[in-house]
Amino acid sequence: MGRTKEKNIADPSRVEVGITDSTVTGQSRMTSSHEYPEYAAKPDMKSHNSSPTIENVDRKRPLTFFFLLPNGSNAFMADLTREAESYAQTLERDGISIHVEPIDAYDGHRVAGTLAILDAKNCNGVAVVAPLFPEVRAAIDRLQDRGVHVVTLVSDHPASARKHFVGIDNRAAGRTAARLMGQFLNGRSGEIALLAGSLGLRDHADRYAGFREVITADYPSLSLLKVREGRDDNTRSRNLTKEILKEHDGVIGLYNMGAGNRGAILALEEVEKAHAVSFIAHELTPYTREAITSGTINALISQDPGHEVRSAVRVLQALCEDRPIVSGQERIGIDVFLKDNLPPET
């Protein structure tokens, strides 16, 4: 898929990509691509452009959506990005253009700066994995004020003016993980180690709240250690897991509510506790599939990235065309995978 060039984007949905000077001055502002021609086509922007076809001549105008998705080593976010890029090709014939823009979900200032670039002149809707920073909430609100529909994806920012959240009920996912943990440990007493990318991400915070709620209420023999934040990084997760196991010899369970599972898996194997600690994690990836098959992971709480991408597009399209959102169709289910019910590899 080719990179965006200004000459490829026809009016009225022309996209002029600018940059923010926030990384230099600490102040976010719109910077014209004409001021910095070398940034007119951002090299890391994956772009998929299209124009209306005879099949959708009744559409009022072509639509342009931006997906702001975290980069880095997070395998689930990589799957989400691939799904968005793949679905973009399908949508070309319908006059819908999708741009996938990588963001650092742990840098609220830069996420806000990316949102500040966009307005109704260059896009109709945005789907963003939104960290819980006040500057991100303000940027979402301002983008809505500029006439661009915003939906949050995977991780919500409910205090913002976003129009819809596309993702699972993360509090319910955390409760489910706790129920499984309690049943796996079957009355044993001990400590549960907790890993998160960051409790500044709403999905991780909600999972933690749900997990703590059930363990505290129904499994008094289990005590929760403080949450260690690995920023979804495998090396950090590995080091944190090894530190926890060294400091606490009573750990009998591990719940990772974020990514970085490869690091946690490796740590358990290196200290020879892969089968001594009940491990519950999130998202079915090649690495977690292998770990659940080998018995290092006992259960996975998962969500369908393809469904989430398609749902985000449908919701944005409905908002742009002033149509109702079909709530049943857009409800994202929570999948629970054990060794015995893994779906076929694709």
mmCIF file of C-alpha atoms in Angstrom:
data_model
loop_
_atom_site.group_PDB
_atom_site.id
_atom_site.type_symbol
_atom_site.label_atom_id
_atom_site.label_comp_id
_atom_site.label_asym_id
_atom_site.label_seq_id
_atom_site.Cartn_x
_atom_site.Cartn_y
_atom_site.Cartn_z
ATOM 1 C CA MET A 1 0.000 0.000 0.000
ATOM 2 C CA GLY A 2 1.539 3.289 -1.045
ATOM 3 C CA ARG A 3 2.179 6.169 1.261
ATOM 4 C CA THR A 4 0.049 9.270 1.209
ATOM 5 C CA LYS A 5 1.041 12.001 -1.211
ATOM 6 C CA GLU A 6 -0.921 15.214 -1.420
ATOM 7 C CA LYS A 7 -1.428 14.893 -5.148
ATOM 8 C CA ASN A 8 -3.270 11.605 -4.620
ATOM 9 C CA ILE A 9 -6.002 13.129 -2.468
ATOM 10 C CA ALA A 10 -8.720 14.931 -4.391
ATOM 11 C CA ASP A 11 -11.028 17.639 -3.097
ATOM 12 C CA PRO A 12 -13.363 17.904 -1.273
ATOM 13 C CA SER A 13 -11.808 15.343 1.090
ATOM 14 C CA ARG A 14 -8.225 16.481 0.588
ATOM 15 C CA VAL A 15 -5.954 15.688 3.492
ATOM 16 C CA GLU A 16 -3.078 18.022 4.220
ATOM 17 C CA VAL A 17 -0.907 16.402 6.817
ATOM 18 C CA GLY A 18 0.858 18.805 9.155
ATOM 19 C CA ILE A 19 3.077 18.369 12.161
ATOM 20 C CA THR A 20 2.909 19.785 15.655
ATOM 21 C CA ASP A 21 5.738 21.680 17.252
ATOM 22 C CA SER A 22 4.818 20.232 20.651
ATOM 23 C CA THR A 23 7.921 18.099 20.880
ATOM 24 C CA VAL A 24 10.089 21.201 20.504
ATOM 25 C CA THR A 25 8.249 23.919 22.379
ATOM 26 C CA GLY A 26 5.768 22.016 24.501
ATOM 27 C CA GLN A 27 2.966 23.916 22.760
ATOM 28 C CA SER A 28 0.570 22.161 20.427
ATOM 29 C CA ARG A 29 -0.570 24.021 17.338
ATOM 30 C CA MET A 30 -1.531 23.291 13.768
ATOM 31 C CA THR A 31 1.471 23.560 11.470
ATOM 32 C CA SER A 32 0.788 23.749 7.757
ATOM 33 C CA SER A 33 2.434 21.253 5.470
ATOM 34 C CA HIS A 34 3.278 24.242 3.281
ATOM 35 C CA GLU A 35 5.492 25.612 6.058
ATOM 36 C CA TYR A 36 7.356 22.323 6.261
ATOM 37 C CA PRO A 37 7.137 20.736 2.814
ATOM 38 C CA GLU A 38 9.360 17.847 3.854
ATOM 39 C CA TYR A 39 6.525 16.734 6.152
ATOM 40 C CA ALA A 40 3.795 17.067 3.549
ATOM 41 C CA ALA A 41 3.677 13.281 3.363
ATOM 42 C CA LYS A 42 4.384 11.784 6.758
ATOM 43 C CA PRO A 43 6.619 8.742 6.244
ATOM 44 C CA ASP A 44 4.937 6.674 8.947
ATOM 45 C CA MET A 45 1.405 7.365 7.763
ATOM 46 C CA LYS A 46 -0.237 4.311 6.243
ATOM 47 C CA SER A 47 -2.896 5.648 3.910
ATOM 48 C CA HIS A 48 -5.644 4.095 1.848
ATOM 49 C CA ASN A 49 -7.478 6.468 -0.475
ATOM 50 C CA SER A 50 -10.468 5.987 -2.663
ATOM 51 C CA SER A 51 -13.237 7.829 -4.441
ATOM 52 C CA PRO A 52 -16.935 7.068 -4.845
ATOM 53 C CA THR A 53 -17.894 4.373 -7.312
ATOM 54 C CA ILE A 54 -21.077 3.718 -9.296
ATOM 55 C CA GLU A 55 -22.147 1.389 -6.469
ATOM 56 C CA ASN A 56 -22.552 4.232 -3.995
ATOM 57 C CA VAL A 57 -23.515 7.232 -6.074
ATOM 58 C CA ASP A 58 -26.238 8.002 -3.539
ATOM 59 C CA ARG A 59 -23.620 8.803 -0.902
ATOM 60 C CA LYS A 60 -23.505 12.546 -0.249
ATOM 61 C CA ARG A 61 -19.708 12.656 -0.194
ATOM 62 C CA PRO A 62 -16.696 10.396 0.231
ATOM 63 C CA LEU A 63 -15.689 9.815 3.837
ATOM 64 C CA THR A 64 -12.230 9.944 5.385
ATOM 65 C CA PHE A 65 -11.545 8.289 8.740
ATOM 66 C CA PHE A 66 -8.373 8.283 10.813
ATOM 67 C CA PHE A 67 -7.464 5.396 13.128
ATOM 68 C CA LEU A 68 -4.993 6.451 15.833
ATOM 69 C CA LEU A 69 -3.484 3.191 17.093
ATOM 70 C CA PRO A 70 -0.574 2.524 19.483
ATOM 71 C CA ASN A 71 2.717 1.422 17.997
ATOM 72 C CA GLY A 72 5.439 -0.591 19.740
ATOM 73 C CA SER A 73 5.652 -4.267 20.669
ATOM 74 C CA ASN A 74 2.001 -4.758 21.681
ATOM 75 C CA ALA A 75 0.926 -7.790 19.626
ATOM 76 C CA PHE A 76 -2.792 -7.057 19.969
ATOM 77 C CA MET A 77 -2.376 -3.494 18.724
ATOM 78 C CA ALA A 78 -0.352 -4.853 15.806
ATOM 79 C CA ASP A 79 -3.309 -7.135 15.014
ATOM 80 C CA LEU A 80 -5.672 -4.161 15.268
ATOM 81 C CA THR A 81 -3.492 -2.199 12.845
ATOM 82 C CA ARG A 82 -3.405 -5.076 10.350
ATOM 83 C CA GLU A 83 -7.178 -5.417 10.539
ATOM 84 C CA ALA A 84 -7.640 -1.697 9.864
ATOM 85 C CA GLU A 85 -5.274 -1.763 6.891
ATOM 86 C CA SER A 86 -6.935 -4.857 5.464
ATOM 87 C CA TYR A 87 -10.471 -3.529 5.890
ATOM 88 C CA ALA A 88 -9.423 -0.261 4.257
ATOM 89 C CA GLN A 89 -8.872 -2.090 0.986
ATOM 90 C CA THR A 90 -12.421 -3.473 1.124
ATOM 91 C CA LEU A 91 -13.863 -0.009 1.744
ATOM 92 C CA GLU A 92 -12.155 1.681 -1.188
ATOM 93 C CA ARG A 93 -14.959 0.821 -3.589
ATOM 94 C CA ASP A 94 -17.470 2.417 -1.202
ATOM 95 C CA GLY A 95 -15.752 5.793 -1.197
ATOM 96 C CA ILE A 96 -14.398 5.419 2.329
ATOM 97 C CA SER A 97 -10.747 6.236 2.954
ATOM 98 C CA ILE A 98 -8.967 5.037 6.095
ATOM 99 C CA HIS A 99 -5.652 6.388 7.368
ATOM 100 C CA VAL A 100 -3.823 4.509 10.124
ATOM 101 C CA GLU A 101 -1.667 6.792 12.249
ATOM 102 C CA PRO A 102 0.665 5.310 14.903
ATOM 103 C CA ILE A 103 0.640 6.946 18.340
ATOM 104 C CA ASP A 104 2.387 6.466 21.668
ATOM 105 C CA ALA A 105 -0.478 5.717 24.046
ATOM 106 C CA TYR A 106 1.744 6.574 27.025
ATOM 107 C CA ASP A 107 2.468 10.101 25.806
ATOM 108 C CA GLY A 108 -0.716 12.100 26.254
ATOM 109 C CA HIS A 109 0.837 15.296 24.917
ATOM 110 C CA ARG A 110 1.724 13.696 21.595
ATOM 111 C CA VAL A 111 -1.657 11.987 21.281
ATOM 112 C CA ALA A 112 -3.309 15.362 21.864
ATOM 113 C CA GLY A 113 -0.979 16.909 19.291
ATOM 114 C CA THR A 114 -1.983 14.338 16.694
ATOM 115 C CA LEU A 115 -5.664 15.015 17.369
ATOM 116 C CA ALA A 116 -4.980 18.751 17.060
ATOM 117 C CA ILE A 117 -3.794 18.311 13.464
ATOM 118 C CA LEU A 118 -7.179 17.036 12.343
ATOM 119 C CA ASP A 119 -10.296 18.993 11.487
ATOM 120 C CA ALA A 120 -13.343 18.791 9.238
ATOM 121 C CA LYS A 121 -11.273 19.879 6.235
ATOM 122 C CA ASN A 122 -9.180 16.721 6.255
ATOM 123 C CA CYS A 123 -11.303 14.059 7.941
ATOM 124 C CA ASN A 124 -14.852 13.149 8.869
ATOM 125 C CA GLY A 125 -14.234 10.833 11.796
ATOM 126 C CA VAL A 126 -11.547 9.534 14.144
ATOM 127 C CA ALA A 127 -11.209 6.270 16.063
ATOM 128 C CA VAL A 128 -8.600 6.596 18.797
ATOM 129 C CA VAL A 129 -7.170 4.384 21.522
ATOM 130 C CA ALA A 130 -7.406 7.163 24.089
ATOM 131 C CA PRO A 131 -5.206 7.287 27.207
ATOM 132 C CA LEU A 132 -6.690 8.935 30.301
ATOM 133 C CA PHE A 133 -4.778 12.199 30.124
ATOM 134 C CA PRO A 134 -6.635 15.515 30.572
ATOM 135 C CA GLU A 135 -4.956 16.938 27.476
ATOM 136 C CA VAL A 136 -6.314 14.016 25.433
ATOM 137 C CA ARG A 137 -9.830 14.633 26.735
ATOM 138 C CA ALA A 138 -9.523 18.317 25.837
ATOM 139 C CA ALA A 139 -8.198 17.459 22.365
ATOM 140 C CA ILE A 140 -11.123 15.100 21.752
ATOM 141 C CA ASP A 141 -13.568 17.774 22.880
ATOM 142 C CA ARG A 142 -12.001 20.370 20.595
ATOM 143 C CA LEU A 143 -12.033 17.961 17.664
ATOM 144 C CA GLN A 144 -15.748 17.340 18.212
ATOM 145 C CA ASP A 145 -16.246 21.118 18.304
ATOM 146 C CA ARG A 146 -14.475 21.339 14.930
ATOM 147 C CA GLY A 147 -17.091 19.059 13.411
ATOM 148 C CA VAL A 148 -15.223 15.739 13.463
ATOM 149 C CA HIS A 149 -16.915 12.687 14.988
ATOM 150 C CA VAL A 150 -14.742 10.845 17.521
ATOM 151 C CA VAL A 151 -15.124 7.308 18.831
ATOM 152 C CA THR A 152 -12.804 5.727 21.361
ATOM 153 C CA LEU A 153 -11.469 2.284 20.538
ATOM 154 C CA VAL A 154 -10.420 -0.525 22.946
ATOM 155 C CA SER A 155 -9.657 1.970 25.754
ATOM 156 C CA ASP A 156 -12.332 4.539 26.562
ATOM 157 C CA HIS A 157 -12.207 8.163 27.706
ATOM 158 C CA PRO A 158 -15.775 8.537 29.017
ATOM 159 C CA ALA A 159 -15.230 12.026 30.439
ATOM 160 C CA SER A 160 -14.606 13.331 26.927
ATOM 161 C CA ALA A 161 -17.153 14.395 24.320
ATOM 162 C CA ARG A 162 -16.520 11.261 22.237
ATOM 163 C CA LYS A 163 -19.678 9.949 20.588
ATOM 164 C CA HIS A 164 -19.255 6.198 21.152
ATOM 165 C CA PHE A 165 -16.936 3.588 22.680
ATOM 166 C CA VAL A 166 -16.004 0.524 20.622
ATOM 167 C CA GLY A 167 -14.642 -2.234 22.832
ATOM 168 C CA ILE A 168 -15.423 -4.832 25.437
ATOM 169 C CA ASP A 169 -16.786 -4.198 28.925
ATOM 170 C CA ASN A 170 -13.365 -4.183 30.569
ATOM 171 C CA ARG A 171 -14.701 -4.239 34.112
ATOM 172 C CA ALA A 172 -16.596 -7.419 33.251
ATOM 173 C CA ALA A 173 -13.413 -8.809 31.686
ATOM 174 C CA GLY A 174 -11.571 -8.222 34.952
ATOM 175 C CA ARG A 175 -14.355 -9.890 36.938
ATOM 176 C CA THR A 176 -14.205 -12.860 34.578
ATOM 177 C CA ALA A 177 -10.443 -13.158 35.060
ATOM 178 C CA ALA A 178 -10.892 -13.093 38.843
ATOM 179 C CA ARG A 179 -13.574 -15.776 38.756
ATOM 180 C CA LEU A 180 -11.345 -18.020 36.674
ATOM 181 C CA MET A 181 -8.394 -17.396 38.979
ATOM 182 C CA GLY A 182 -10.435 -18.285 42.033
ATOM 183 C CA GLN A 183 -11.656 -21.507 40.460
ATOM 184 C CA PHE A 184 -8.206 -22.512 39.234
ATOM 185 C CA LEU A 185 -6.705 -22.012 42.703
ATOM 186 C CA ASN A 186 -9.599 -23.923 44.279
ATOM 187 C CA GLY A 187 -9.458 -22.686 47.863
ATOM 188 C CA ARG A 188 -5.690 -22.299 48.160
ATOM 189 C CA SER A 189 -4.258 -19.386 50.122
ATOM 190 C CA GLY A 190 -1.614 -17.117 48.657
ATOM 191 C CA GLU A 191 -0.740 -13.957 46.800
ATOM 192 C CA ILE A 192 -1.769 -12.783 43.338
ATOM 193 C CA ALA A 193 0.755 -10.755 41.350
ATOM 194 C CA LEU A 194 -0.681 -8.027 39.131
ATOM 195 C CA LEU A 195 0.765 -6.530 35.950
ATOM 196 C CA ALA A 196 -0.675 -3.692 33.865
ATOM 197 C CA GLY A 197 0.547 -1.557 31.021
ATOM 198 C CA SER A 198 -0.614 1.467 32.986
ATOM 199 C CA LEU A 199 -3.580 2.240 35.184
ATOM 200 C CA GLY A 200 -3.670 5.479 33.209
ATOM 201 C CA LEU A 201 -5.288 3.439 30.431
ATOM 202 C CA ARG A 202 -9.007 3.071 31.078
ATOM 203 C CA ASP A 203 -9.178 -0.537 29.875
ATOM 204 C CA HIS A 204 -6.436 -1.609 32.290
ATOM 205 C CA ALA A 205 -7.917 0.405 35.156
ATOM 206 C CA ASP A 206 -11.363 -1.110 34.601
ATOM 207 C CA ARG A 207 -9.962 -4.635 34.434
ATOM 208 C CA TYR A 208 -8.141 -4.083 37.702
ATOM 209 C CA ALA A 209 -11.281 -2.723 39.364
ATOM 210 C CA GLY A 210 -13.331 -5.711 38.234
ATOM 211 C CA PHE A 211 -10.659 -8.220 39.260
ATOM 212 C CA ARG A 212 -10.220 -6.670 42.702
ATOM 213 C CA GLU A 213 -13.980 -6.523 43.231
ATOM 214 C CA VAL A 214 -14.466 -10.281 42.785
ATOM 215 C CA ILE A 215 -11.312 -11.441 44.581
ATOM 216 C CA THR A 216 -12.054 -9.223 47.588
ATOM 217 C CA ALA A 217 -15.692 -10.302 47.812
ATOM 218 C CA ASP A 218 -15.493 -14.007 47.040
ATOM 219 C CA TYR A 219 -11.931 -15.237 47.619
ATOM 220 C CA PRO A 220 -10.728 -13.959 51.021
ATOM 221 C CA SER A 221 -7.865 -16.481 51.092
ATOM 222 C CA LEU A 222 -6.233 -14.645 48.178
ATOM 223 C CA SER A 223 -4.394 -11.359 48.665
ATOM 224 C CA LEU A 224 -3.570 -8.940 45.861
ATOM 225 C CA LEU A 225 -0.110 -7.449 45.510
ATOM 226 C CA LYS A 226 0.265 -3.900 44.254
ATOM 227 C CA VAL A 227 -0.032 -3.398 40.502
ATOM 228 C CA ARG A 228 3.294 -3.162 38.661
ATOM 229 C CA GLU A 229 3.169 -1.159 35.423
ATOM 230 C CA GLY A 230 5.184 -2.550 32.511
ATOM 231 C CA ARG A 231 3.949 -0.117 29.824
ATOM 232 C CA ASP A 232 3.068 -3.123 27.637
ATOM 233 C CA ASP A 233 6.791 -3.685 27.073
ATOM 234 C CA ASN A 234 8.093 -7.250 27.066
ATOM 235 C CA THR A 235 11.463 -6.478 28.630
ATOM 236 C CA ARG A 236 9.915 -4.461 31.442
ATOM 237 C CA SER A 237 7.244 -7.112 32.034
ATOM 238 C CA ARG A 238 9.892 -9.817 32.218
ATOM 239 C CA ASN A 239 11.966 -7.865 34.741
ATOM 240 C CA LEU A 240 8.946 -6.917 36.846
ATOM 241 C CA THR A 241 7.672 -10.498 36.954
ATOM 242 C CA LYS A 242 11.059 -11.797 38.082
ATOM 243 C CA GLU A 243 11.275 -9.073 40.733
ATOM 244 C CA ILE A 244 7.839 -9.955 42.091
ATOM 245 C CA LEU A 245 8.612 -13.659 42.285
ATOM 246 C CA LYS A 246 11.919 -12.936 44.017
ATOM 247 C CA GLU A 247 10.342 -10.598 46.578
ATOM 248 C CA HIS A 248 7.210 -12.680 47.261
ATOM 249 C CA ASP A 249 7.593 -16.434 47.642
ATOM 250 C CA GLY A 250 3.866 -16.804 48.323
ATOM 251 C CA VAL A 251 2.752 -15.921 44.776
ATOM 252 C CA ILE A 252 0.405 -18.579 43.403
ATOM 253 C CA GLY A 253 -1.327 -16.507 40.714
ATOM 254 C CA LEU A 254 -0.456 -13.878 38.108
ATOM 255 C CA TYR A 255 -2.912 -11.643 36.278
ATOM 256 C CA ASN A 256 -1.603 -9.482 33.451
ATOM 257 C CA MET A 257 -4.307 -7.005 32.506
ATOM 258 C CA GLY A 258 -2.286 -5.501 29.655
ATOM 259 C CA ALA A 259 0.218 -6.586 27.031
ATOM 260 C CA GLY A 260 3.851 -7.607 27.552
ATOM 261 C CA ASN A 261 2.839 -11.246 27.894
ATOM 262 C CA ARG A 262 5.965 -12.523 26.169
ATOM 263 C CA GLY A 263 8.081 -11.037 28.945
ATOM 264 C CA ALA A 264 5.934 -12.509 31.715
ATOM 265 C CA ILE A 265 5.925 -15.919 30.025
ATOM 266 C CA LEU A 266 9.704 -15.883 29.729
ATOM 267 C CA ALA A 267 10.122 -14.852 33.369
ATOM 268 C CA LEU A 268 7.944 -17.710 34.632
ATOM 269 C CA GLU A 269 9.863 -20.186 32.518
ATOM 270 C CA GLU A 270 13.259 -18.838 33.584
ATOM 271 C CA VAL A 271 12.498 -19.202 37.301
ATOM 272 C CA GLU A 272 10.849 -22.588 36.674
ATOM 273 C CA LYS A 273 7.411 -21.522 37.891
ATOM 274 C CA ALA A 274 5.579 -21.855 34.591
ATOM 275 C CA HIS A 275 3.303 -24.556 36.009
ATOM 276 C CA ALA A 276 3.381 -23.511 39.669
ATOM 277 C CA VAL A 277 1.685 -20.141 39.136
ATOM 278 C CA SER A 278 -1.810 -19.828 37.682
ATOM 279 C CA PHE A 279 -1.456 -17.229 34.926
ATOM 280 C CA ILE A 280 -4.370 -15.397 33.322
ATOM 281 C CA ALA A 281 -3.685 -12.937 30.519
ATOM 282 C CA HIS A 282 -5.408 -10.977 27.770
ATOM 283 C CA GLU A 283 -5.538 -11.404 23.986
ATOM 284 C CA LEU A 284 -4.937 -14.379 21.743
ATOM 285 C CA THR A 285 -1.656 -13.865 19.885
ATOM 286 C CA PRO A 286 0.888 -16.364 18.525
ATOM 287 C CA TYR A 287 2.844 -16.099 21.787
ATOM 288 C CA THR A 288 -0.106 -16.514 24.135
ATOM 289 C CA ARG A 289 -1.447 -19.349 21.983
ATOM 290 C CA GLU A 290 1.826 -21.216 22.420
ATOM 291 C CA ALA A 291 1.874 -20.484 26.156
ATOM 292 C CA ILE A 292 -1.682 -21.665 26.769
ATOM 293 C CA THR A 293 -0.987 -24.809 24.758
ATOM 294 C CA SER A 294 2.107 -25.556 26.858
ATOM 295 C CA GLY A 295 0.311 -24.792 30.122
ATOM 296 C CA THR A 296 2.216 -21.642 31.096
ATOM 297 C CA ILE A 297 -0.988 -19.610 30.650
ATOM 298 C CA ASN A 298 -4.152 -21.107 32.131
ATOM 299 C CA ALA A 299 -6.735 -18.881 30.444
ATOM 300 C CA LEU A 300 -7.004 -15.952 28.070
ATOM 301 C CA ILE A 301 -9.572 -13.157 28.079
ATOM 302 C CA SER A 302 -9.776 -11.960 24.493
ATOM 303 C CA GLN A 303 -11.534 -9.605 22.085
ATOM 304 C CA ASP A 304 -11.886 -9.625 18.316
ATOM 305 C CA PRO A 305 -9.805 -6.844 16.702
ATOM 306 C CA GLY A 306 -11.476 -7.355 13.329
ATOM 307 C CA HIS A 307 -14.929 -6.871 14.831
ATOM 308 C CA GLU A 308 -13.739 -3.740 16.609
ATOM 309 C CA VAL A 309 -12.331 -2.184 13.431
ATOM 310 C CA ARG A 310 -15.480 -2.943 11.435
ATOM 311 C CA SER A 311 -17.663 -1.668 14.256
ATOM 312 C CA ALA A 312 -15.709 1.587 14.510
ATOM 313 C CA VAL A 313 -16.144 2.196 10.779
ATOM 314 C CA ARG A 314 -19.878 1.434 10.914
ATOM 315 C CA VAL A 315 -20.364 3.734 13.894
ATOM 316 C CA LEU A 316 -18.414 6.593 12.309
ATOM 317 C CA GLN A 317 -20.308 6.142 9.050
ATOM 318 C CA ALA A 318 -23.639 6.212 10.901
ATOM 319 C CA LEU A 319 -22.624 9.379 12.747
ATOM 320 C CA CYS A 320 -21.535 11.077 9.517
ATOM 321 C CA GLU A 321 -24.765 10.133 7.750
ATOM 322 C CA ASP A 322 -27.021 10.870 10.740
ATOM 323 C CA ARG A 323 -28.221 7.276 10.991
ATOM 324 C CA PRO A 324 -28.900 5.341 14.213
ATOM 325 C CA ILE A 325 -26.214 3.069 15.657
ATOM 326 C CA VAL A 326 -27.348 -0.559 15.905
ATOM 327 C CA SER A 327 -26.271 -1.329 19.465
ATOM 328 C CA GLY A 328 -26.662 -5.101 19.175
ATOM 329 C CA GLN A 329 -24.456 -5.254 16.109
ATOM 330 C CA GLU A 330 -21.794 -3.091 17.708
ATOM 331 C CA ARG A 331 -21.599 -4.919 21.038
ATOM 332 C CA ILE A 332 -18.097 -6.429 21.340
ATOM 333 C CA GLY A 333 -18.099 -9.789 23.099
ATOM 334 C CA ILE A 334 -15.623 -11.114 25.660
ATOM 335 C CA ASP A 335 -14.000 -14.387 24.593
ATOM 336 C CA VAL A 336 -12.564 -16.837 27.121
ATOM 337 C CA PHE A 337 -10.031 -19.290 25.751
ATOM 338 C CA LEU A 338 -8.657 -22.359 27.468
ATOM 339 C CA LYS A 339 -6.279 -24.910 26.033
ATOM 340 C CA ASP A 340 -9.284 -26.944 24.894
ATOM 341 C CA ASN A 341 -11.235 -24.365 22.871
ATOM 342 C CA LEU A 342 -8.609 -22.415 20.936
ATOM 343 C CA PRO A 343 -9.819 -21.402 17.476
ATOM 344 C CA PRO A 344 -7.883 -22.671 14.455
ATOM 345 C CA GLU A 345 -4.807 -20.676 13.535
ATOM 346 C CA THR A 346 -5.316 -18.341 10.582
#
